[in-house]
Short mmCIF file of C-alpha atoms and ligand atoms in Angstrom, two decimals:
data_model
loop_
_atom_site.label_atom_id
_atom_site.label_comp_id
_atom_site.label_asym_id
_atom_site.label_seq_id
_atom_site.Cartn_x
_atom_site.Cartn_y
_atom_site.Cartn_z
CA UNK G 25 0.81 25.62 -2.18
CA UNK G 26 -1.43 22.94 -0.44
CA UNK G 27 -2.53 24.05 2.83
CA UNK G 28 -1.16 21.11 5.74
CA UNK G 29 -4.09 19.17 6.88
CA UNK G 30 -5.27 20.42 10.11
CA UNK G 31 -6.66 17.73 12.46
CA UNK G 32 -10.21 16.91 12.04
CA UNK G 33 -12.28 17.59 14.78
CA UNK G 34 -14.70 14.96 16.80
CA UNK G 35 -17.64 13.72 14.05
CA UNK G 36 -20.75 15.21 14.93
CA UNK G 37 -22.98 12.27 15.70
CA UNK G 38 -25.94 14.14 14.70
CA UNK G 39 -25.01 14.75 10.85
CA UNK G 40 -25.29 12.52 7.94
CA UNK G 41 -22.25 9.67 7.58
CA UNK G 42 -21.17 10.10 3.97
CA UNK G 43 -21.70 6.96 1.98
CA UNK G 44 -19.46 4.64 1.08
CA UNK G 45 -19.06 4.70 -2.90
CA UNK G 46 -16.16 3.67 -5.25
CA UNK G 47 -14.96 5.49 -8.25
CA UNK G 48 -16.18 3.78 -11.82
CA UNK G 49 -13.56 1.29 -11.51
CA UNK G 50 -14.12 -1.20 -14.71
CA UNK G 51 -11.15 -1.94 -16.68
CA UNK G 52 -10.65 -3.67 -19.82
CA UNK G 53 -7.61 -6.85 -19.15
CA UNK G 54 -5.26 -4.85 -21.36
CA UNK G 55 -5.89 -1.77 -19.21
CA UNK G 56 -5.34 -3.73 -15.79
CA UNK G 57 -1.60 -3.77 -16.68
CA UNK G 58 -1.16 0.24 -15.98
CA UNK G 59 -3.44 -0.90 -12.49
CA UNK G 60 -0.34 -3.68 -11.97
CA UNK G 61 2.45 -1.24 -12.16
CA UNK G 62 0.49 1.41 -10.05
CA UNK G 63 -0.08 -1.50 -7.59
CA UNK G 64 4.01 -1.45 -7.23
CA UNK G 65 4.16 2.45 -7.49
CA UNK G 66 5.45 2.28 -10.83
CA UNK G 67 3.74 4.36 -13.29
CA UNK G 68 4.46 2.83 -16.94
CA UNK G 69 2.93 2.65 -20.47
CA UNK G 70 3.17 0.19 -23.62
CA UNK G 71 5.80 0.79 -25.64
CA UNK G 72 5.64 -1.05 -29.37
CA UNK G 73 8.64 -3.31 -29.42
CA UNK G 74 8.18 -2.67 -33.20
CA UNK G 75 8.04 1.47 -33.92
CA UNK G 76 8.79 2.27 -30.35
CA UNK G 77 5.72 4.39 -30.38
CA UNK G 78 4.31 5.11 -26.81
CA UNK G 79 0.30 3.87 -26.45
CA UNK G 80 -2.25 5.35 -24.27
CA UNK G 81 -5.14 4.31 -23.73
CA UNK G 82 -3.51 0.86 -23.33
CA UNK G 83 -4.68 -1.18 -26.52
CA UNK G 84 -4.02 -4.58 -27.74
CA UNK G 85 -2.28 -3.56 -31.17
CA UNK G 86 0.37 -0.59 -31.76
CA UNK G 87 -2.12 2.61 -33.10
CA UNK G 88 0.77 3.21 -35.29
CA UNK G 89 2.17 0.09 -36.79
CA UNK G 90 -0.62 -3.03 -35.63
CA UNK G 91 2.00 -4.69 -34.05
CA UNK G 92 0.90 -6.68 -31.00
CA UNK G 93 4.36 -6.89 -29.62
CA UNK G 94 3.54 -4.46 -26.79
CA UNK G 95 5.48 -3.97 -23.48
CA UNK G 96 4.93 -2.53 -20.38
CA UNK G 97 7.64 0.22 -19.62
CA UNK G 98 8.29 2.82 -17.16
CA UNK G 99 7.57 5.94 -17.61
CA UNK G 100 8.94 9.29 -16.17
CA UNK G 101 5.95 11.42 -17.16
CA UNK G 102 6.73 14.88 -17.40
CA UNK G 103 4.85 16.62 -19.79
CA UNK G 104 2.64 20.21 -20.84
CA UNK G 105 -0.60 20.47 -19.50
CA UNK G 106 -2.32 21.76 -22.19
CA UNK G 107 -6.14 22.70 -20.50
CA UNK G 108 -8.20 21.85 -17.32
CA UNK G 109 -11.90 21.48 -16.33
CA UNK G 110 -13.13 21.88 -12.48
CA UNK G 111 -16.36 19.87 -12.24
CA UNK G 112 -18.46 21.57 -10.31
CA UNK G 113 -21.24 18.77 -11.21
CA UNK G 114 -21.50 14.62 -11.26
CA UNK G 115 -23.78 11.94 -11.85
CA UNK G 116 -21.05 9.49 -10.44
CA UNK G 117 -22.07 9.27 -6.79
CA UNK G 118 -18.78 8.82 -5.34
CA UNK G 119 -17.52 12.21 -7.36
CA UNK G 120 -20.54 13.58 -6.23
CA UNK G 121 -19.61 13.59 -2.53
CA UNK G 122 -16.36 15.28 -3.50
CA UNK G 123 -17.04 18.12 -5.94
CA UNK G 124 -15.00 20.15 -6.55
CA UNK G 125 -12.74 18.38 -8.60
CA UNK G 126 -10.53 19.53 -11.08
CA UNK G 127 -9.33 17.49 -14.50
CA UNK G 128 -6.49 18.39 -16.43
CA UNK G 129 -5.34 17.05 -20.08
CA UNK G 130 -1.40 16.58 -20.34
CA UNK G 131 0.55 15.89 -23.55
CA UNK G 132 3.30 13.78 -22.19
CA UNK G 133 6.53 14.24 -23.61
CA UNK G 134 6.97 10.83 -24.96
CA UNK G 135 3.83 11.45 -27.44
CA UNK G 136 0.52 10.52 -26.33
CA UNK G 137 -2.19 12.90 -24.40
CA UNK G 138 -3.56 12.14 -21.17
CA UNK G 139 -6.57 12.93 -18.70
CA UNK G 140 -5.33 13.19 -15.48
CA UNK G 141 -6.42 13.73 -12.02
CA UNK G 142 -4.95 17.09 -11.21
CA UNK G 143 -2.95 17.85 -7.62
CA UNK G 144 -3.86 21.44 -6.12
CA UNK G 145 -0.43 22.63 -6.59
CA UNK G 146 -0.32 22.49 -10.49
CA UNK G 147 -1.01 26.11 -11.89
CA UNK G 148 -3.55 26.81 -14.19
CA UNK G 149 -3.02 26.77 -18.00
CA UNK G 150 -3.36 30.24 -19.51
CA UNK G 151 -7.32 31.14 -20.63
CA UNK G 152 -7.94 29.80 -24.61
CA UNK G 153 -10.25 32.49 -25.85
CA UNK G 154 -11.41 31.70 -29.77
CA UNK G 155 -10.02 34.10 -32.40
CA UNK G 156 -7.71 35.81 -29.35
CA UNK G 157 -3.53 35.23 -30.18
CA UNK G 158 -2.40 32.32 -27.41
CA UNK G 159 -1.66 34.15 -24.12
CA UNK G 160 2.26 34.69 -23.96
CA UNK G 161 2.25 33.15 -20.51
CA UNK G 162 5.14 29.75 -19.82
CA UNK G 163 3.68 26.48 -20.10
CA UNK G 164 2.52 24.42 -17.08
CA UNK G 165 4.80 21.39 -16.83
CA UNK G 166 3.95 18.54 -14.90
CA UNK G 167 4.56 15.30 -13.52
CA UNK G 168 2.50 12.78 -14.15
CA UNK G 169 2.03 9.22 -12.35
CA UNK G 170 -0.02 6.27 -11.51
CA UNK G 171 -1.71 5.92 -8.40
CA UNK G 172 -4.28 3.61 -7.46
CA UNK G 173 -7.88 4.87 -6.45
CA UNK G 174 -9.79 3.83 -3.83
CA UNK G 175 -11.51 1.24 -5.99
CA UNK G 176 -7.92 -0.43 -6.50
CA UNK G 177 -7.75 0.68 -10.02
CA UNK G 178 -5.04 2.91 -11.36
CA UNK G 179 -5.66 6.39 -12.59
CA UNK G 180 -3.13 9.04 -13.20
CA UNK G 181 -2.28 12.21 -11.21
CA UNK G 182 -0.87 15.33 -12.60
CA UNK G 183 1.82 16.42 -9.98
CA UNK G 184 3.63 19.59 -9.86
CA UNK G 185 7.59 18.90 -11.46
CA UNK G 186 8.72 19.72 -7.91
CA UNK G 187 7.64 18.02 -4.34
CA UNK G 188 6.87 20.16 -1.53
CA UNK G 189 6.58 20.23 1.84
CA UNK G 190 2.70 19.60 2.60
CA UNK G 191 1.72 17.87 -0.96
CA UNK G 192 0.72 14.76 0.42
CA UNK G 193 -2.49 16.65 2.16
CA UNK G 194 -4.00 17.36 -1.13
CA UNK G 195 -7.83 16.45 -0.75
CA UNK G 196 -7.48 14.77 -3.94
CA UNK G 197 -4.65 12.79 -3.16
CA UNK G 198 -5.99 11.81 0.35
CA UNK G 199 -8.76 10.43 -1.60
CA UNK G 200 -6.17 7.69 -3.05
CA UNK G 201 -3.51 7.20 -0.46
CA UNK G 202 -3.91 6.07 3.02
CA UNK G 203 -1.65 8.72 4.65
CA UNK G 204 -0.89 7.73 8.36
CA UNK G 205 -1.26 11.33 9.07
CA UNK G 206 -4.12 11.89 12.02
CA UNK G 207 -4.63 8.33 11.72
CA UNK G 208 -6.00 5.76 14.61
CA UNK G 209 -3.33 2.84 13.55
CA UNK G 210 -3.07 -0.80 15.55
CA UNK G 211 0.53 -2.07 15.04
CA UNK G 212 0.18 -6.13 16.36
CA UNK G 213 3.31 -6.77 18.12
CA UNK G 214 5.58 -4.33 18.97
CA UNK G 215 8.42 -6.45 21.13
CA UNK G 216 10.38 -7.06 17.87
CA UNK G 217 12.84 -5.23 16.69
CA UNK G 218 10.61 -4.17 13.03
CA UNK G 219 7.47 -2.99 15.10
CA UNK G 220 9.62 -1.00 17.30
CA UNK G 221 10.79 0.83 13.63
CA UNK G 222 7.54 0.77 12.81
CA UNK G 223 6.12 2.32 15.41
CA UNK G 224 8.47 5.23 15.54
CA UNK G 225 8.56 6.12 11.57
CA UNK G 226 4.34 5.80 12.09
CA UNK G 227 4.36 8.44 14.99
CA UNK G 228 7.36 10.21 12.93
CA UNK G 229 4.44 10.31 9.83
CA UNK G 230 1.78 12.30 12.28
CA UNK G 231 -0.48 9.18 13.56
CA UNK G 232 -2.85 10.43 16.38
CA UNK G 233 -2.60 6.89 18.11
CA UNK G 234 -0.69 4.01 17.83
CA UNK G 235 -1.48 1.10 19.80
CA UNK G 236 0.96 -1.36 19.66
CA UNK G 237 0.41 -5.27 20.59
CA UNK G 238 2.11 -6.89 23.20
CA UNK G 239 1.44 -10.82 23.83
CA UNK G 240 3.35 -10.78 27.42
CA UNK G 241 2.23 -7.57 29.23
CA UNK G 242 4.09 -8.93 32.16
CA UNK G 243 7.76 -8.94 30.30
CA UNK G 244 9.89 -6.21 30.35
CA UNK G 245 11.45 -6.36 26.72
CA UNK G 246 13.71 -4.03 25.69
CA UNK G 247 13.08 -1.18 23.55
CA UNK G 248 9.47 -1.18 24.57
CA UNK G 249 10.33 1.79 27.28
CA UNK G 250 11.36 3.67 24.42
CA UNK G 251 8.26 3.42 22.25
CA UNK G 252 6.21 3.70 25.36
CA UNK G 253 7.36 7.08 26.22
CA UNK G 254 6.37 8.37 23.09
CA UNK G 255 2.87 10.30 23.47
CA UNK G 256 0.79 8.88 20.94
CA UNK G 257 1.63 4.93 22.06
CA UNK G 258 -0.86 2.97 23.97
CA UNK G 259 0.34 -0.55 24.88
CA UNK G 260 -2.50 -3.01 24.32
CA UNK G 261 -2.27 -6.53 25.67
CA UNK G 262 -2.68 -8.93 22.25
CA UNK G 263 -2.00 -12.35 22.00
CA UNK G 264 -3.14 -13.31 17.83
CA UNK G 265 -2.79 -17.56 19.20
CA UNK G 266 -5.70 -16.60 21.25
CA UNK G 267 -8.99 -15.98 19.28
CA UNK G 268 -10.61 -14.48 23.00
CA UNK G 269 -7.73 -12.13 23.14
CA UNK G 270 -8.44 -10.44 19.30
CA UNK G 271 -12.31 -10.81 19.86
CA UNK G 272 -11.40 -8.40 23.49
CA UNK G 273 -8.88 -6.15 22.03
CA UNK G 274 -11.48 -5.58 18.42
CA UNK G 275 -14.51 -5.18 21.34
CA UNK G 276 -12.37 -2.29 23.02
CA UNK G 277 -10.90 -0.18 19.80
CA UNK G 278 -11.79 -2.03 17.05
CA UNK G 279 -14.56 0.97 16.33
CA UNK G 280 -11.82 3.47 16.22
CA UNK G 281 -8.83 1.99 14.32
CA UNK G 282 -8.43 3.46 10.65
CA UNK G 283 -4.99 1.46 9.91
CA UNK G 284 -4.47 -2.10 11.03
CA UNK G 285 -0.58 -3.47 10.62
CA UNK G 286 -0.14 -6.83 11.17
CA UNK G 287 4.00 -7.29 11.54
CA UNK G 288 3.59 -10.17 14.13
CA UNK G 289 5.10 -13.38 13.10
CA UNK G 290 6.81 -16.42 13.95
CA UNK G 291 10.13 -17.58 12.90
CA UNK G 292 12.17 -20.93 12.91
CA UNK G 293 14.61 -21.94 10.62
CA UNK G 294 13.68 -25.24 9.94
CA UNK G 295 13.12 -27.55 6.85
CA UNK G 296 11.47 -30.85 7.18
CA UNK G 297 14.65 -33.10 8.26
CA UNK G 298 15.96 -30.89 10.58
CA UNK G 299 13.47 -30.89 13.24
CA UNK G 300 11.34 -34.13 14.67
CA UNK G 301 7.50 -33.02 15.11
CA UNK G 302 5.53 -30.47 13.93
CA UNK G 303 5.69 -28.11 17.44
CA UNK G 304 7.45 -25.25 15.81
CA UNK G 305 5.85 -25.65 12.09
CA UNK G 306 2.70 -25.50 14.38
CA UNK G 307 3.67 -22.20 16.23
CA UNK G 308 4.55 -20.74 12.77
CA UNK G 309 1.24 -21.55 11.08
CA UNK G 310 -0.47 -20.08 14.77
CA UNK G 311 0.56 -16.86 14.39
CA UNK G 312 1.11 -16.26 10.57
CA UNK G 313 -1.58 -18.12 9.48
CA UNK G 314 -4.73 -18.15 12.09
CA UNK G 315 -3.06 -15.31 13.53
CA UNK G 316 -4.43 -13.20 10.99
CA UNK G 317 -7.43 -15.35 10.08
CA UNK G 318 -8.44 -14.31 13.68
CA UNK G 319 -7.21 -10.68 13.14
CA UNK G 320 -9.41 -10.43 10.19
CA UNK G 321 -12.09 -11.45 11.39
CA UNK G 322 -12.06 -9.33 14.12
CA UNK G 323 -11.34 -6.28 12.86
CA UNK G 324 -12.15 -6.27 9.64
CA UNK G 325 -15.83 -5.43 9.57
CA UNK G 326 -15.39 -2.64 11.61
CA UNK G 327 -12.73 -0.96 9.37
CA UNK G 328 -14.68 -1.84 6.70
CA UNK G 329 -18.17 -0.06 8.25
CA UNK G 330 -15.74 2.95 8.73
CA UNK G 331 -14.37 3.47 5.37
CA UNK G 332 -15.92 6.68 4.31
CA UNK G 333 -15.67 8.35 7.69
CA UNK G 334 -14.26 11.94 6.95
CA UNK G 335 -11.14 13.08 6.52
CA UNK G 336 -9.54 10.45 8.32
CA UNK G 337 -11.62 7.43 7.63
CA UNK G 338 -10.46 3.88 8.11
CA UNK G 339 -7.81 3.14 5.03
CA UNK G 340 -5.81 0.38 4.98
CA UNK G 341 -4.22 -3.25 6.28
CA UNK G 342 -0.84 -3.98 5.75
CA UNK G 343 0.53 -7.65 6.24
CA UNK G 344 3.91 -8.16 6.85
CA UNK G 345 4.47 -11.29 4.37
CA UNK G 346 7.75 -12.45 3.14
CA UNK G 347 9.41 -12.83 0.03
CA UNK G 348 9.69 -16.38 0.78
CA UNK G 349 5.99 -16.72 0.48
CA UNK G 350 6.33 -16.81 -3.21
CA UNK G 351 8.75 -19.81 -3.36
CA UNK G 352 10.05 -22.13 -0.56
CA UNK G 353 13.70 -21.29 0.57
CA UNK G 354 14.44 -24.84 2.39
CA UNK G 355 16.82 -23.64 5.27
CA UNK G 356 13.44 -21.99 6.64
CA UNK G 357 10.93 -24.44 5.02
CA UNK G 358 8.38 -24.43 6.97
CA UNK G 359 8.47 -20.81 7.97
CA UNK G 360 8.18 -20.13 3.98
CA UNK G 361 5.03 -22.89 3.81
CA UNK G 362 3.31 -20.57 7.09
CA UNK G 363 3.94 -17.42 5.00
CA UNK G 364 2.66 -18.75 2.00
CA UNK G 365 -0.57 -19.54 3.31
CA UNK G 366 -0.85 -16.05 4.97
CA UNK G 367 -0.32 -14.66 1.08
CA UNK G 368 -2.94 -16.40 -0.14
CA UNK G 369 -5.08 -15.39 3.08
CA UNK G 370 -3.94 -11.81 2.18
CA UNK G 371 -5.76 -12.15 -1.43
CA UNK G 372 -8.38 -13.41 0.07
CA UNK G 373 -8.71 -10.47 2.52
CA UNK G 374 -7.69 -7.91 -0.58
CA UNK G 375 -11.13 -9.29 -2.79
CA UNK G 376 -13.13 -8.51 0.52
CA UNK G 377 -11.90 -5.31 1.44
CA UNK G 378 -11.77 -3.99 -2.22
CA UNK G 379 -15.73 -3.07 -2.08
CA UNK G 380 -15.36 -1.28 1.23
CA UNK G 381 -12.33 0.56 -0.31
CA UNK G 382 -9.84 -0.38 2.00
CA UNK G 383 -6.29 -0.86 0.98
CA UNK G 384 -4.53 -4.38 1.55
CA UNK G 385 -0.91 -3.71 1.74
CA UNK G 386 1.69 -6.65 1.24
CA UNK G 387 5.28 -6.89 2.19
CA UNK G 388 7.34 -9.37 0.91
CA UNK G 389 10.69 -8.48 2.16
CA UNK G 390 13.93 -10.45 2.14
CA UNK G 391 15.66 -11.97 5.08
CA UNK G 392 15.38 -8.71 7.37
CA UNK G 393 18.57 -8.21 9.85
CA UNK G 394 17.26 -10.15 13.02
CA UNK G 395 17.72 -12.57 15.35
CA UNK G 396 16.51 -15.84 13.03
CA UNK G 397 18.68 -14.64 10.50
CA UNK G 398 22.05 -14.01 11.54
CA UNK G 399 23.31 -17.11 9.79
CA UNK G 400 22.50 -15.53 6.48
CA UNK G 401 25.10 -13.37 4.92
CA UNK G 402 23.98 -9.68 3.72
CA UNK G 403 22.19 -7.88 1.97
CA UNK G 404 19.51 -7.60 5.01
CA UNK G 405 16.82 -5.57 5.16
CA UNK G 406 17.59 -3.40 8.28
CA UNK G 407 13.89 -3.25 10.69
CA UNK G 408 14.16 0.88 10.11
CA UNK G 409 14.81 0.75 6.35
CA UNK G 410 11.75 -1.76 6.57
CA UNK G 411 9.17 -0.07 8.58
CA UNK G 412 10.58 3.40 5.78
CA UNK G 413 9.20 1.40 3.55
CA UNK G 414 5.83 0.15 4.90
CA UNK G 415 5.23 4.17 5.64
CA UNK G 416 5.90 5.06 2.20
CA UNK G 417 3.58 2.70 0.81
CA UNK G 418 0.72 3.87 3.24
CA UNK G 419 1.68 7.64 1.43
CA UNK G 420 1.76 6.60 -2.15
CA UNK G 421 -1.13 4.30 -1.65
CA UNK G 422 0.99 1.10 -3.06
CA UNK G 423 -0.29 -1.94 -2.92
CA UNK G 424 2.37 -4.40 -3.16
CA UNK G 425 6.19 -3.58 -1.82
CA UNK G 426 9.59 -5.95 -2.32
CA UNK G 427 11.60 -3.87 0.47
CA UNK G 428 15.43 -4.81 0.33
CA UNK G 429 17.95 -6.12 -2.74
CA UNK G 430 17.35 -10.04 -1.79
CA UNK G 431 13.45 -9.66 -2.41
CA UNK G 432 13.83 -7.22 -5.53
CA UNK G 433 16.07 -9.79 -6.87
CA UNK G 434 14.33 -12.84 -5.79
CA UNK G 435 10.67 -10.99 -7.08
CA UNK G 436 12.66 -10.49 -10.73
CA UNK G 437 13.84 -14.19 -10.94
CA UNK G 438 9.82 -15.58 -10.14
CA UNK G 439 8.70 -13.59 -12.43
CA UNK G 440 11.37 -14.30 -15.03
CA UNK G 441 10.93 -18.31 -14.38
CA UNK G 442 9.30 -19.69 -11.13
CA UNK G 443 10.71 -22.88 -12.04
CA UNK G 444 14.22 -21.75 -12.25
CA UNK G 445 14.19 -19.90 -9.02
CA UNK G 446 12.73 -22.95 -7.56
CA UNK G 447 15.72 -24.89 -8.27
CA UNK G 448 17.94 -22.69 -7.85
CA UNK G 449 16.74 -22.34 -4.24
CA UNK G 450 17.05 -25.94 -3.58
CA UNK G 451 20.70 -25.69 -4.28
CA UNK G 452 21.07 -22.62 -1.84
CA UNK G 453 20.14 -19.82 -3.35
ZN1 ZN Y 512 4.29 0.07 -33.46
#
């Protein structure tokens, strides 16, 4: 059973600051669609559309038939493992730093054998000893899934069938997640309704800190007395339409912040006829665009500098996007056009981070259940079911999350045809 993590004690200033290194993380373009599904928590294999065999390694023709009619499908993993190897030696300088580490091989049972990564829970296989008759002992099952490592790229973990209570604080698995357990985590505005959520299901996950934003330290808002009087939140005064206020806030505990969430935003619903001017269009782009130009600037080289700093090093950014950043809804026009940009800012930020091995996490949720949409009709995304989700995503180490029935939908149907949703769309939904 995996030992909980205990919290890490004050760095010793004095010893060496392990190096930051990335696992080997090329990948052949067939390969990178395992690292796609893993990026959405999925774990899934090709499956010939011809013979139905199951593939792995990924490959660009069926092994059994040729066929190149190949599809990506979900897998549920369980399967034998049949050996393991704990390398106790590695020329790879990033395994290097973390030896032990222990390897298992795992016949799934849909067909094909796999090397996986193997969680501290899974029982050793019984001894093979040449010439001996095979040791009477039961087989090990497993789980197996996809997880992505902290070079981005998906490898596979051997889980044990059943979850317990501390499995998340496998060393291993800390390695690829970014578990806001013991973490230092900056939550950018916490007067809405979502970062109130957020912060409680972060402090409810075992963060040491959370400092949460507030543009107006002057307003009493409600809710905020309630996140307040829980011990790990700090109020900081943060105002992302004012590049002085980010560049103060990063110069006070940008150094010590392992997990930055950006949830603030603003939201209009406006298209282009029904407002004169460009005032609230403006305030949109301020805040969901520069806003986290100006976060990221800020704060990103220091989370980046901190990225291999113990236990607990600096892990990951989550944006809070929307699912309207893929494709315009007109009712909220330009607030869509202002998230849009802020996606493409996110990929940006994503191909930066990558080296440093620090996760960029992005939400695309549908029309959550506040204020600027109570003229929409449900499903909503309710803030707690929301901020649920952004946790979970920090624990499995996913990279891109479609919380709520509207954006799973909506994420099918631009996939399926961007066109059609597109139209679609223009004639209300
Ligand atoms: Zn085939």
């Amino acid at each position: 059973m995996t030992m909980p993590l205990m919290k890490p004690r004050k760095k010793n200033p004095v010893l060496r600051t392990r190096q930051m290194n990335l696992p080997p993380f090329a990948r052949g373009r067939t390969a990178l669609g395992m690292t796609a599904a893993a990026a959405e928590g999925r774990f899934e294999l090709q499956v010939c559309q011809r013979c139905s065999a199951v593939q792995y390694p990924p490959r660009d023709a069926c092994h059994r038939c040729l066929s190149p009619q190949l599809k990506w499908t979900p897998h549920g993993g369980s399967g034998e493992l049949i050996s393991e190897t704990v390398i106790h030696h590695s020329n790879d300088p990033f395994y290097r730093e973390r030896l032990p580490w222990r390897l298992g091989l795992v016949r799934l049972d849909a067909g094909p054998t796999v090397i996986v990564h193997l969680h501290g829970d899974v029982a050793s296989p019984a001894p093979f000893i040449a010439g001996a008759a095979p040791a009477p002992s039961p087989s090990v099952r497993v789980r197996v899934g996809a997880r992505l490592d902290r070079a981005g790229a998906a490898v596979l973990i051997g889980f044990p069938p059943e979850e317990n209570e501390h499995m998340a604080d496998d060393k291993m698995l800390r390695e690829m997640t970014s578990d806001p357990k013991f973490r230092k985590i900056l939550v950018t505005d916490g007067k809405t309704e979502v970062g109130q959520a957020l912060v409680k299901a972060l402090v409810k996950a075992g963060a040491e800190i959370v400092w949460v934003g507030h543009a107006e330290p002057w307003k009493k808002l409600p809710g905020l007395d309630d996140i307040t009087a829980l011990k790990p939140v700090t109020l900081v005064p943060l105002d992302l339409t004012n590049g002085r206020s980010v560049s103060e806030l990063a110069g006070e505990i940008g150094g010590k912040v392992d997990i930055v969430v950006n949830n603030a935003e603003v939201h209009r619903a406006f298209g282009i006829a029904s407002r004169r001017g460009t005032d609230a269009a403006k305030a949109e782009m301020d805040i969901n665009y520069f806003g986290l130009l100006r976060l990221a600037q800020e704060f990103g080289p220091a989370l980046k500098a901190r990225s291999a700093d113990g236990a607990t090093h600096a892990a990951a950014w989550v944006n809070l996007l929307s699912v309207y950043a893929l494709s315009n809804y007109p009712p909220h026009g330009t607030f869509s056009a202002s998230k849009a940009a802020a996606y493409s800012l996110a990929q940006c930020l994503r191909a930066e981070m990558r080296p440093s091995g620090i996760r960029v996490v992005n939400i695309f949720p549908g029309p959550i259940d506040d204020e600027w949409n109570q003229n929409l009709p449900p499903p909503k995304v309710a803030p707690g079911a929301l901020a649920s989700a952004i946790v979970r995503a920090l624990k499995e180490g996913i990279e891109d999350v479609y919380p709520g029935d509207v954006a799973q939908e909506w994420v099918e149907r631009w996939r399926e045809n961007p066109k059609v949703l597109e139209r679609e769309l223009a004639a209300g939904g």
